[in-house]
Coordinates of C-alpha atoms and ligand atoms in Angstrom, one line a residue:
M82 CA -101.8 -81.7 187.0
P83 CA -104.2 -80.8 189.7
Q84 CA -105.7 -76.9 188.8
A85 CA -105.7 -74.6 191.4
F86 CA -109.3 -73.5 191.2
V87 CA -110.7 -70.0 193.3
S88 CA -113.8 -70.5 195.2
T89 CA -117.2 -69.7 193.8
D90 CA -117.5 -67.1 196.7
R91 CA -114.5 -65.0 195.4
I92 CA -115.8 -65.0 191.7
R93 CA -119.2 -63.5 192.8
S94 CA -117.1 -60.9 195.4
L95 CA -115.2 -59.9 192.0
F96 CA -118.0 -60.0 190.3
T97 CA -119.7 -57.4 192.5
E98 CA -117.0 -55.1 192.9
A99 CA -117.3 -55.0 189.2
M100 CA -120.5 -53.9 189.0
S101 CA -120.5 -51.5 191.4
Q102 CA -117.8 -49.7 190.0
M103 CA -119.6 -50.2 186.7
Y104 CA -122.5 -48.7 187.9
R105 CA -121.2 -46.0 189.5
T106 CA -119.6 -44.8 186.7
E107 CA -122.8 -45.1 184.4
V108 CA -125.1 -43.6 187.3
P109 CA -123.4 -40.6 189.2
Q110 CA -126.6 -39.9 191.2
Y111 CA -126.0 -43.7 192.6
G112 CA -122.7 -42.8 193.8
T113 CA -124.4 -40.4 195.7
L114 CA -127.1 -42.9 196.9
I115 CA -123.5 -44.9 198.1
E116 CA -122.7 -41.8 200.1
L117 CA -125.9 -40.7 202.1
V118 CA -126.2 -44.4 203.0
A119 CA -122.6 -44.6 204.1
D120 CA -123.4 -41.6 205.8
V121 CA -126.4 -42.8 207.6
N122 CA -125.1 -46.4 208.3
A123 CA -122.2 -44.3 210.4
G124 CA -124.5 -42.6 212.4
C125 CA -126.5 -45.6 213.6
L126 CA -123.1 -47.4 214.1
E127 CA -122.2 -44.3 216.4
R128 CA -125.4 -44.0 218.2
D129 CA -125.7 -47.7 218.4
P130 CA -122.4 -49.8 219.8
A131 CA -124.5 -52.9 220.5
L132 CA -125.6 -52.6 216.8
R133 CA -121.5 -52.1 216.1
E134 CA -120.9 -55.0 218.1
R135 CA -122.9 -57.5 216.8
L136 CA -122.0 -56.6 213.0
A137 CA -118.4 -56.6 214.0
H138 CA -120.0 -60.1 215.1
A139 CA -120.6 -61.4 212.6
G140 CA -118.1 -60.2 210.3
E141 CA -120.3 -57.7 208.6
L142 CA -118.7 -54.3 209.5
E143 CA -116.1 -54.9 206.6
R144 CA -118.9 -55.6 203.9
I145 CA -121.7 -53.2 205.1
D146 CA -121.0 -50.9 202.2
V147 CA -121.6 -53.5 199.4
E148 CA -124.2 -54.1 197.6
R149 CA -126.5 -57.0 198.9
H150 CA -128.6 -57.1 195.1
G151 CA -128.8 -55.7 191.5
A152 CA -131.6 -56.5 188.7
I153 CA -131.5 -57.2 184.6
R154 CA -134.6 -57.9 182.6
L155 CA -133.5 -60.5 179.8
G156 CA -136.0 -61.1 176.4
T157 CA -135.3 -65.0 175.1
A158 CA -135.5 -68.4 176.5
D159 CA -131.9 -68.8 175.4
E160 CA -130.3 -65.9 177.5
L161 CA -132.0 -67.3 180.3
F162 CA -130.8 -70.3 180.0
T163 CA -127.0 -69.3 179.5
I164 CA -127.5 -66.2 182.1
R165 CA -128.2 -69.2 185.0
R166 CA -124.5 -71.2 183.2
L167 CA -123.0 -67.7 183.8
F168 CA -124.1 -66.9 187.6
A169 CA -123.5 -70.8 188.3
V170 CA -119.7 -70.1 187.9
M171 CA -120.2 -67.5 190.6
G172 CA -122.0 -70.0 193.0
M173 CA -125.6 -68.6 193.0
Q174 CA -128.4 -70.6 191.6
A175 CA -132.0 -69.6 190.4
V176 CA -134.3 -69.3 193.6
G177 CA -138.4 -69.0 193.8
Y178 CA -140.5 -67.4 191.1
Y179 CA -141.9 -64.4 190.8
D180 CA -145.1 -63.5 188.7
L181 CA -144.7 -59.8 188.1
S182 CA -148.1 -59.8 185.5
V183 CA -150.4 -59.8 188.9
A184 CA -149.1 -56.2 188.7
G185 CA -149.5 -55.8 184.7
V186 CA -145.6 -55.7 184.2
P187 CA -145.5 -58.6 181.6
V188 CA -142.5 -60.4 183.2
H189 CA -142.1 -63.3 185.3
S190 CA -138.5 -63.4 187.1
T191 CA -136.3 -65.4 189.9
C192 CA -133.3 -64.7 192.3
F193 CA -129.6 -66.1 191.4
R194 CA -128.2 -66.2 195.1
P195 CA -125.9 -68.3 197.0
I196 CA -128.3 -70.9 199.2
D197 CA -125.8 -72.5 202.0
E198 CA -125.1 -70.1 205.0
A199 CA -121.2 -70.3 204.4
A200 CA -121.5 -68.8 201.0
L201 CA -124.3 -66.2 202.0
N202 CA -122.0 -64.8 205.0
V203 CA -119.1 -64.5 202.2
N204 CA -121.3 -62.8 199.6
P205 CA -124.6 -62.9 199.8
F206 CA -125.2 -60.8 196.1
R207 CA -128.3 -61.6 194.4
V208 CA -129.8 -61.2 191.0
F209 CA -133.3 -60.3 190.2
T210 CA -133.5 -62.0 187.1
S211 CA -136.5 -60.6 184.8
L212 CA -137.8 -62.6 182.0
L213 CA -139.7 -60.6 179.1
R214 CA -143.2 -62.8 178.5
L215 CA -143.8 -61.6 175.0
E216 CA -147.0 -63.9 175.1
L217 CA -148.4 -61.0 176.7
I218 CA -148.1 -58.7 173.9
E219 CA -151.7 -58.3 172.2
D220 CA -150.5 -57.3 169.0
E221 CA -149.4 -60.7 166.8
G222 CA -147.6 -58.0 164.4
L223 CA -145.9 -56.2 167.2
R224 CA -144.7 -59.4 168.9
S225 CA -143.3 -61.2 166.0
E226 CA -141.4 -58.3 165.4
A227 CA -139.6 -58.3 168.8
E228 CA -139.1 -61.8 169.0
A229 CA -137.1 -61.2 165.5
I230 CA -135.0 -58.2 167.0
L231 CA -134.8 -60.2 170.2
A232 CA -133.3 -63.5 168.1
K233 CA -130.7 -61.8 166.6
R234 CA -128.6 -60.3 169.5
R235 CA -126.1 -61.8 171.3
I236 CA -125.2 -60.7 174.9
Y237 CA -123.0 -63.0 176.4
T238 CA -119.0 -62.4 174.8
P239 CA -117.9 -65.4 172.9
R240 CA -115.4 -65.6 175.8
A241 CA -117.2 -65.5 178.4
I242 CA -119.1 -68.8 177.1
A243 CA -115.8 -70.2 176.4
L244 CA -114.9 -69.5 180.4
I245 CA -118.5 -70.6 181.2
E246 CA -117.6 -73.9 179.6
R247 CA -114.9 -74.3 180.9
H248 CA -116.0 -74.1 184.2
E249 CA -118.5 -76.5 183.6
Q250 CA -116.0 -78.7 182.0
N251 CA -113.0 -78.5 184.9
G252 CA -115.5 -78.1 188.1
G253 CA -113.7 -74.5 188.6
L254 CA -111.8 -71.5 187.2
T255 CA -108.5 -70.7 188.2
E256 CA -107.6 -67.3 189.5
A257 CA -106.4 -66.2 186.4
E258 CA -109.3 -67.2 184.8
A259 CA -111.6 -66.0 187.6
A260 CA -110.6 -62.8 186.1
E261 CA -111.5 -62.6 183.0
F262 CA -114.2 -64.4 183.2
V263 CA -115.6 -61.4 185.3
A264 CA -114.4 -58.9 182.8
E265 CA -116.3 -60.9 180.1
A266 CA -119.2 -61.2 182.4
V267 CA -120.0 -57.7 183.5
E268 CA -120.1 -56.3 179.2
T269 CA -123.3 -58.4 179.3
F270 CA -124.5 -56.0 181.7
R271 CA -122.7 -53.0 180.2
W272 CA -125.0 -50.2 179.3
H273 CA -125.7 -49.3 175.5
G274 CA -126.9 -45.8 174.6
E275 CA -127.6 -46.7 170.7
A276 CA -130.5 -48.4 170.5
T277 CA -130.6 -51.2 167.9
V278 CA -134.5 -50.3 166.3
S279 CA -134.9 -47.4 164.8
A280 CA -136.9 -44.3 166.7
E281 CA -140.5 -45.2 165.6
T282 CA -140.0 -48.9 166.2
Y283 CA -138.6 -47.5 170.3
K284 CA -142.3 -46.0 170.2
R285 CA -144.4 -48.9 169.1
L286 CA -142.1 -51.1 171.9
H287 CA -142.6 -48.1 174.5
D288 CA -146.9 -47.6 173.4
A289 CA -146.9 -51.2 173.7
H290 CA -145.3 -51.3 177.1
R291 CA -142.1 -49.0 178.3
L292 CA -140.8 -52.2 179.8
I293 CA -140.9 -54.2 176.0
A294 CA -139.0 -51.5 174.9
D295 CA -136.3 -51.6 177.4
V296 CA -135.8 -55.3 177.1
V297 CA -136.2 -55.0 173.3
S298 CA -134.3 -52.0 172.0
F299 CA -131.0 -51.9 173.3
K300 CA -127.5 -54.7 172.8
G301 CA -127.5 -56.5 176.2
P302 CA -129.7 -56.4 179.3
H303 CA -128.2 -53.6 181.0
I304 CA -128.1 -53.3 185.2
N305 CA -130.8 -51.8 185.7
H306 CA -129.9 -51.0 190.0
L307 CA -128.1 -52.0 192.2
T308 CA -128.6 -52.1 195.8
P309 CA -126.7 -51.6 199.0
R310 CA -127.6 -52.4 202.6
T311 CA -128.6 -49.6 205.4
L312 CA -129.3 -50.0 208.4
D313 CA -132.2 -47.6 208.3
I314 CA -134.5 -46.7 205.7
D315 CA -136.2 -44.2 206.8
A316 CA -133.6 -42.4 207.7
V317 CA -132.1 -42.2 203.7
Q318 CA -135.9 -42.3 202.1
A319 CA -135.8 -39.1 204.3
R320 CA -133.0 -37.5 203.5
M321 CA -132.5 -38.2 199.5
P322 CA -134.1 -34.9 198.4
E323 CA -131.2 -33.5 200.5
R324 CA -129.0 -34.6 198.2
G325 CA -131.0 -34.3 194.8
I326 CA -132.4 -37.6 194.9
T327 CA -136.0 -38.3 194.4
P328 CA -137.3 -41.3 195.6
K329 CA -139.9 -42.8 195.0
A330 CA -143.4 -42.3 197.1
V331 CA -143.4 -45.3 199.8
I332 CA -140.9 -47.5 201.0
E333 CA -142.0 -50.7 199.9
G334 CA -143.0 -54.2 202.0
P335 CA -143.7 -54.2 205.8
P336 CA -143.1 -51.1 208.1
R337 CA -141.1 -50.3 210.5
R338 CA -140.4 -52.5 213.6
D339 CA -138.6 -53.9 216.6
C340 CA -138.0 -56.9 214.8
D341 CA -137.4 -56.4 211.5
I342 CA -138.9 -59.0 209.0
L343 CA -138.0 -59.8 205.5
L344 CA -137.9 -56.8 203.3
R345 CA -138.1 -53.2 203.2
Q346 CA -136.3 -51.3 199.8
T347 CA -137.1 -48.1 198.2
S348 CA -135.6 -46.4 195.3
F349 CA -134.7 -43.2 193.4
K350 CA -136.8 -42.6 190.4
A351 CA -135.0 -44.1 186.9
L352 CA -133.3 -41.4 185.4
E353 CA -134.0 -40.2 181.8
E354 CA -130.9 -40.3 179.7
T355 CA -129.7 -39.2 176.2
I356 CA -130.1 -42.4 173.6
V357 CA -129.4 -42.4 170.0
F358 CA -132.1 -44.7 167.5
A359 CA -130.6 -46.8 164.5
G360 CA -131.4 -46.9 161.3
D361 CA -131.9 -43.4 160.7
A362 CA -130.3 -41.9 157.9
E363 CA -129.5 -39.3 160.4
A364 CA -128.9 -39.9 164.2
V365 CA -132.3 -39.6 165.9
Q366 CA -131.9 -38.5 169.4
G367 CA -134.5 -39.8 172.0
T368 CA -134.8 -40.4 175.6
H369 CA -135.3 -43.4 177.8
T370 CA -136.1 -44.2 181.5
A371 CA -134.8 -47.4 183.1
R372 CA -131.8 -46.9 185.4
F373 CA -131.8 -46.6 189.4
G374 CA -130.5 -46.7 192.5
E375 CA -132.5 -48.8 195.1
I376 CA -131.7 -49.5 199.2
E377 CA -132.6 -52.5 201.1
Q378 CA -132.9 -53.7 205.2
R379 CA -133.4 -57.1 205.7
G380 CA -135.3 -59.2 208.6
V381 CA -136.4 -62.6 209.1
A382 CA -137.5 -64.8 206.7
L383 CA -141.0 -66.0 207.3
T384 CA -142.6 -69.4 207.8
A385 CA -145.4 -70.7 205.6
K386 CA -147.7 -69.6 208.0
G387 CA -145.8 -65.9 208.9
R388 CA -146.1 -65.2 205.5
A389 CA -150.0 -66.0 205.1
L390 CA -150.0 -63.1 207.7
Y391 CA -147.7 -60.8 205.8
D392 CA -149.8 -61.1 202.4
R393 CA -153.2 -60.7 204.4
L394 CA -152.2 -58.4 206.6
L395 CA -150.2 -56.4 203.0
A396 CA -153.3 -57.2 201.1
S397 CA -156.0 -55.9 203.8
V398 CA -153.5 -52.9 203.7
R399 CA -153.6 -52.4 199.7
G400 CA -157.4 -52.8 199.7
E401 CA -157.7 -49.6 201.4
V402 CA -155.3 -47.5 200.4
Q403 CA -154.1 -47.3 197.2
V404 CA -151.0 -44.8 196.3
G405 CA -151.7 -42.5 193.5
A406 CA -149.6 -41.6 190.3
G407 CA -147.7 -38.8 191.6
G408 CA -147.2 -40.5 195.2
A409 CA -150.9 -39.5 196.3
K410 CA -152.0 -41.4 199.5
A411 CA -148.4 -42.3 200.7
G412 CA -148.9 -40.6 204.2
A413 CA -152.4 -42.9 204.4
Y414 CA -150.6 -45.8 203.1
D415 CA -147.6 -45.3 205.5
Q416 CA -150.0 -44.9 208.8
E417 CA -152.5 -47.7 207.2
L418 CA -149.4 -50.1 206.9
A419 CA -147.8 -49.7 210.7
D420 CA -151.5 -49.7 212.3
R421 CA -152.5 -53.1 210.7
F422 CA -149.3 -54.4 210.9
K423 CA -149.6 -54.3 214.6
A424 CA -151.3 -58.1 214.5
L425 CA -147.9 -59.3 213.6
P426 CA -146.0 -59.7 216.4
D427 CA -143.5 -57.8 217.3
S428 CA -140.9 -59.7 219.1
W429 CA -138.7 -62.7 218.0
D430 CA -139.4 -65.0 221.1
E431 CA -143.3 -64.9 219.9
L432 CA -142.6 -65.0 216.3
R433 CA -140.4 -68.1 217.2
R434 CA -142.7 -69.6 219.1
Q435 CA -145.5 -69.0 217.4
G436 CA -144.1 -71.1 214.2
L437 CA -143.9 -67.3 212.3
A438 CA -140.6 -67.2 211.4
F439 CA -137.0 -69.1 210.9
F440 CA -134.6 -69.3 213.6
R441 CA -130.9 -70.4 213.9
Y442 CA -130.4 -72.2 217.0
S443 CA -127.0 -73.2 218.8
A444 CA -126.0 -74.5 222.2
T445 CA -124.8 -71.6 224.3
S446 CA -122.2 -72.3 227.0
E447 CA -124.5 -72.2 229.6
G448 CA -125.7 -74.8 227.4
I449 CA -122.4 -76.8 227.8
A450 CA -121.6 -76.3 231.3
A451 CA -125.2 -78.0 232.1
A452 CA -124.7 -80.8 229.8
V453 CA -121.3 -81.6 232.0
N454 CA -123.0 -81.3 235.2
G455 CA -126.4 -83.1 234.0
T456 CA -128.7 -80.4 234.6
L457 CA -129.7 -79.7 230.7
G458 CA -133.4 -79.2 230.2
G459 CA -135.7 -81.5 228.1
D460 CA -137.1 -80.3 225.4
P461 CA -135.4 -77.1 223.2
E462 CA -138.4 -75.0 224.8
A463 CA -136.7 -75.7 228.2
L464 CA -133.9 -75.7 227.2
I465 CA -134.1 -72.3 226.1
A466 CA -135.9 -71.2 229.2
K467 CA -133.2 -72.1 230.6
G468 CA -130.5 -70.3 228.8
Q469 CA -128.7 -73.6 227.1
L470 CA -130.2 -72.8 223.6
A471 CA -130.5 -69.9 221.8
F472 CA -131.8 -68.5 218.6
S473 CA -131.4 -65.5 216.3
P474 CA -133.7 -64.6 213.2
I475 CA -132.4 -66.0 209.6
V476 CA -132.4 -63.4 207.3
Y477 CA -134.7 -63.2 204.1
E478 CA -132.5 -63.7 201.4
D479 CA -135.1 -63.5 198.7
F480 CA -137.3 -61.0 197.2
L481 CA -141.4 -60.0 197.2
P482 CA -143.3 -60.0 194.4
V483 CA -145.6 -57.0 195.3
S484 CA -142.4 -55.0 196.7
A485 CA -140.9 -55.6 193.0
A486 CA -143.6 -54.5 190.9
G487 CA -143.7 -51.4 193.3
I488 CA -140.1 -51.2 192.8
F489 CA -141.0 -52.5 188.7
Q490 CA -143.8 -49.3 188.7
S491 CA -142.5 -46.8 190.2
N492 CA -139.3 -46.6 187.4
L493 CA -141.5 -47.6 184.3
G494 CA -143.1 -43.7 185.6
T495 CA -145.7 -44.1 188.2
D496 CA -146.0 -44.7 191.7
Q497 CA -149.6 -45.8 191.1
Q498 CA -150.0 -48.9 192.9
Q499 CA -152.1 -51.8 190.7
N500 CA -153.7 -55.0 191.5
Y501 CA -154.3 -57.7 189.1
A502 CA -155.2 -61.2 188.0
T503 CA -152.4 -63.5 188.0
R504 CA -151.3 -65.2 184.7
S505 CA -148.1 -66.8 186.5
N506 CA -146.6 -70.1 183.7
R507 CA -143.8 -70.7 186.1
D508 CA -143.9 -74.4 183.9
A509 CA -142.5 -71.9 180.9
F510 CA -140.0 -69.8 183.3
E511 CA -138.4 -73.5 184.3
A512 CA -138.5 -75.0 180.6
A513 CA -136.3 -72.2 179.5
L514 CA -134.2 -71.5 182.2
G515 CA -133.3 -75.5 182.0
A516 CA -133.5 -75.9 185.8
T517 CA -136.5 -75.5 188.2
V518 CA -136.1 -72.9 190.6
Q519 CA -135.4 -74.7 194.4
D520 CA -138.4 -73.4 196.9
E521 CA -137.2 -70.8 199.1
L522 CA -139.4 -71.7 202.5
A523 CA -137.7 -75.1 202.0
L524 CA -134.5 -73.4 202.4
Y525 CA -135.3 -71.7 205.0
A526 CA -136.6 -74.6 207.2
E527 CA -133.3 -76.6 206.2
R528 CA -131.1 -74.6 207.4
Q529 CA -133.5 -74.0 211.0
A530 CA -134.1 -78.1 211.3
A531 CA -129.7 -78.7 211.0
S532 CA -128.5 -75.9 213.6
L533 CA -131.4 -77.4 215.4
D534 CA -129.7 -80.5 215.6
A535 CA -126.0 -79.4 215.5
A536 CA -126.9 -77.5 218.6
M537 CA -128.8 -80.7 220.2
E538 CA -125.8 -82.7 218.7
A539 CA -123.3 -79.9 220.5
L540 CA -125.1 -80.5 223.9
G541 CA -125.5 -84.1 223.7
L542 CA -121.5 -84.5 222.7
A543 CA -120.6 -82.4 225.8
V544 CA -123.0 -85.3 228.1
L545 CA -120.6 -87.9 226.0
Q546 CA -117.5 -86.6 226.5
L547 CA -118.5 -86.2 230.1
K548 CA -119.1 -90.1 229.9
T549 CA -115.3 -91.0 228.1
V550 CA -113.5 -88.5 230.6
A551 CA -115.3 -90.0 233.5
Ligands
OOG298 C1 -137.3 -55.2 189.4 C2 -137.2 -55.1 190.6 C3 -137.5 -55.6 191.3 C4 -136.2 -55.9 193.7 O1 -135.7 -55.3 194.2 O2 -137.1 -56.3 194.7 C5 -136.5 -55.8 191.9 C6 -136.6 -54.7 188.0 O3 -137.0 -53.6 187.8 O4 -136.1 -54.8 186.9 O5 -135.2 -55.7 191.9
NI299 NI1 -134.0 -54.0 193.5

C-alpha cells in the first residue's frame, strides 16, 4: 500500500517552529528581540501601504515574523556527514563554501537551505553550519585531546538516526514520523548547561580559541542564534538599547540603499551564561558566552560581476576604516561604507542592464495582449521597453563570509575587525560532508534563465494560440 508522505517543506516548517519555541524559552532576550522586530515591521507596513500590498501579494505577510536562519558549529567530519542527511529530510541542501579562517575563526562552513523557488517560497529557513578545523590548533597535545573528547560524543538521538534512514529508504516520512523526527532533531540543537569537560580543560580550550571551547566542551552543537527578517534593520539596530539589548557595533554587509542588495545583518551581543563543569569532585561553576540573537534584511542576488564590485568596495572601506574593539570608529565606518557604495548603481534597471544582479522575468498582460495583436517587441530589451516583459529582483538566499566573520567576532567578545590570509580547504570540507556543495551563482543564473524562457514561451504561446484560433 502506498504511504502518504508529507512534503519536505512541511517538515522544514515544523522544524523552524519547534526551534523558535525552544530558543525563545532558552534565551528570553531573543523573545524581546522578536517583539521589537514585530513592532518595527508593523510600523513599516503601516507607513508604506505599497510595501504591504507587495508582501501580501507574495504571500509574505502571514510569515513575516518566521525565522529565516540559524547557526550551528560542529566538531567532527562524522557530525557534518550526518547533518547533511538530517537536513535532507527537510529539503535542505549544502550551498556554498565559506572559509572563516580568513577572519581568524578556525572553521569552514556551508549553508543548508532549500534550492528551488517553490520551496523557498514556502519557507526559506537555512542553517549556517560550521565545522571546527582542529588542524588549525597549533598545540598538538591540545589538538589530540580535543579530538578524543569529540570522538566520544553522540549528538544525534538513535531515533533521529532511525528516522533519517527511514526517509532515505522510503523516500519520505509520514505525518506521524515527521512530527517525531522534528521532536528528535531539535534535541541535537538544545542547550546543555553541563559541560562535558573539567574547568581546567575548558580553560585550555578557551585560551586556544573561544570558539574551540564552545564546540568541544558540550554534549552537542547548541543552536547559537536564530534570525528573523526585518523590514528596517537600521531601525531595529537603533532601538535595541530601548529594550535593554546591546547590539554589535555595526550592521554587516552593504549600506542602506533604495534597492537592497545581498544581505544586511546585525546581532545582539552573546549572553554570558552559567555552566557547570564535569569531572570535578564538587560541581564547579563557570560562565560561557555563545548564544545571541540576530536580524537580517535581504536584497537582490548579485552576479559574479556585481559581487566582484561589492567585494572590492567593501574591502576598500575596511582598508580605510577598521572598527576597533568596543566599537570604536563605528560611525566613521558607516559613513565610509555609504560613500564608497555610491559606485554601485542604486536602480533595478541599472543593476539589470549592467549585468550586476539577477532578476526573475515574467510576461505582462500587456505583453500577452501584444502577442495577440502582433505588436510584440523583438528581443527582451525591446519587450521591457514596451512594458511587455517585467523583471523583479531574485532574493539573495545565501551568506557573506566577511559579514559572517563579523557576526562571529562580535559574539566571541570583540567588535574588532580582523583581516587574515586565506587558508581555505574546500576539498576536506566536501570529503567530510560526503557531497559537493552547490554553487550559489549557478543556482541564481539557472532561475533567471528559466524565468526568461518561461516568459518568452508565455508570449510565444499566446501567438500560437492566436494562430490556432484564427
Ligand atoms: C555563525 C555566524 C555566521 C551569519 O548570519 O552570517 C552567521 C556562528 O556564529 O556560528 O550566522
Ligand atoms: Ni546568522
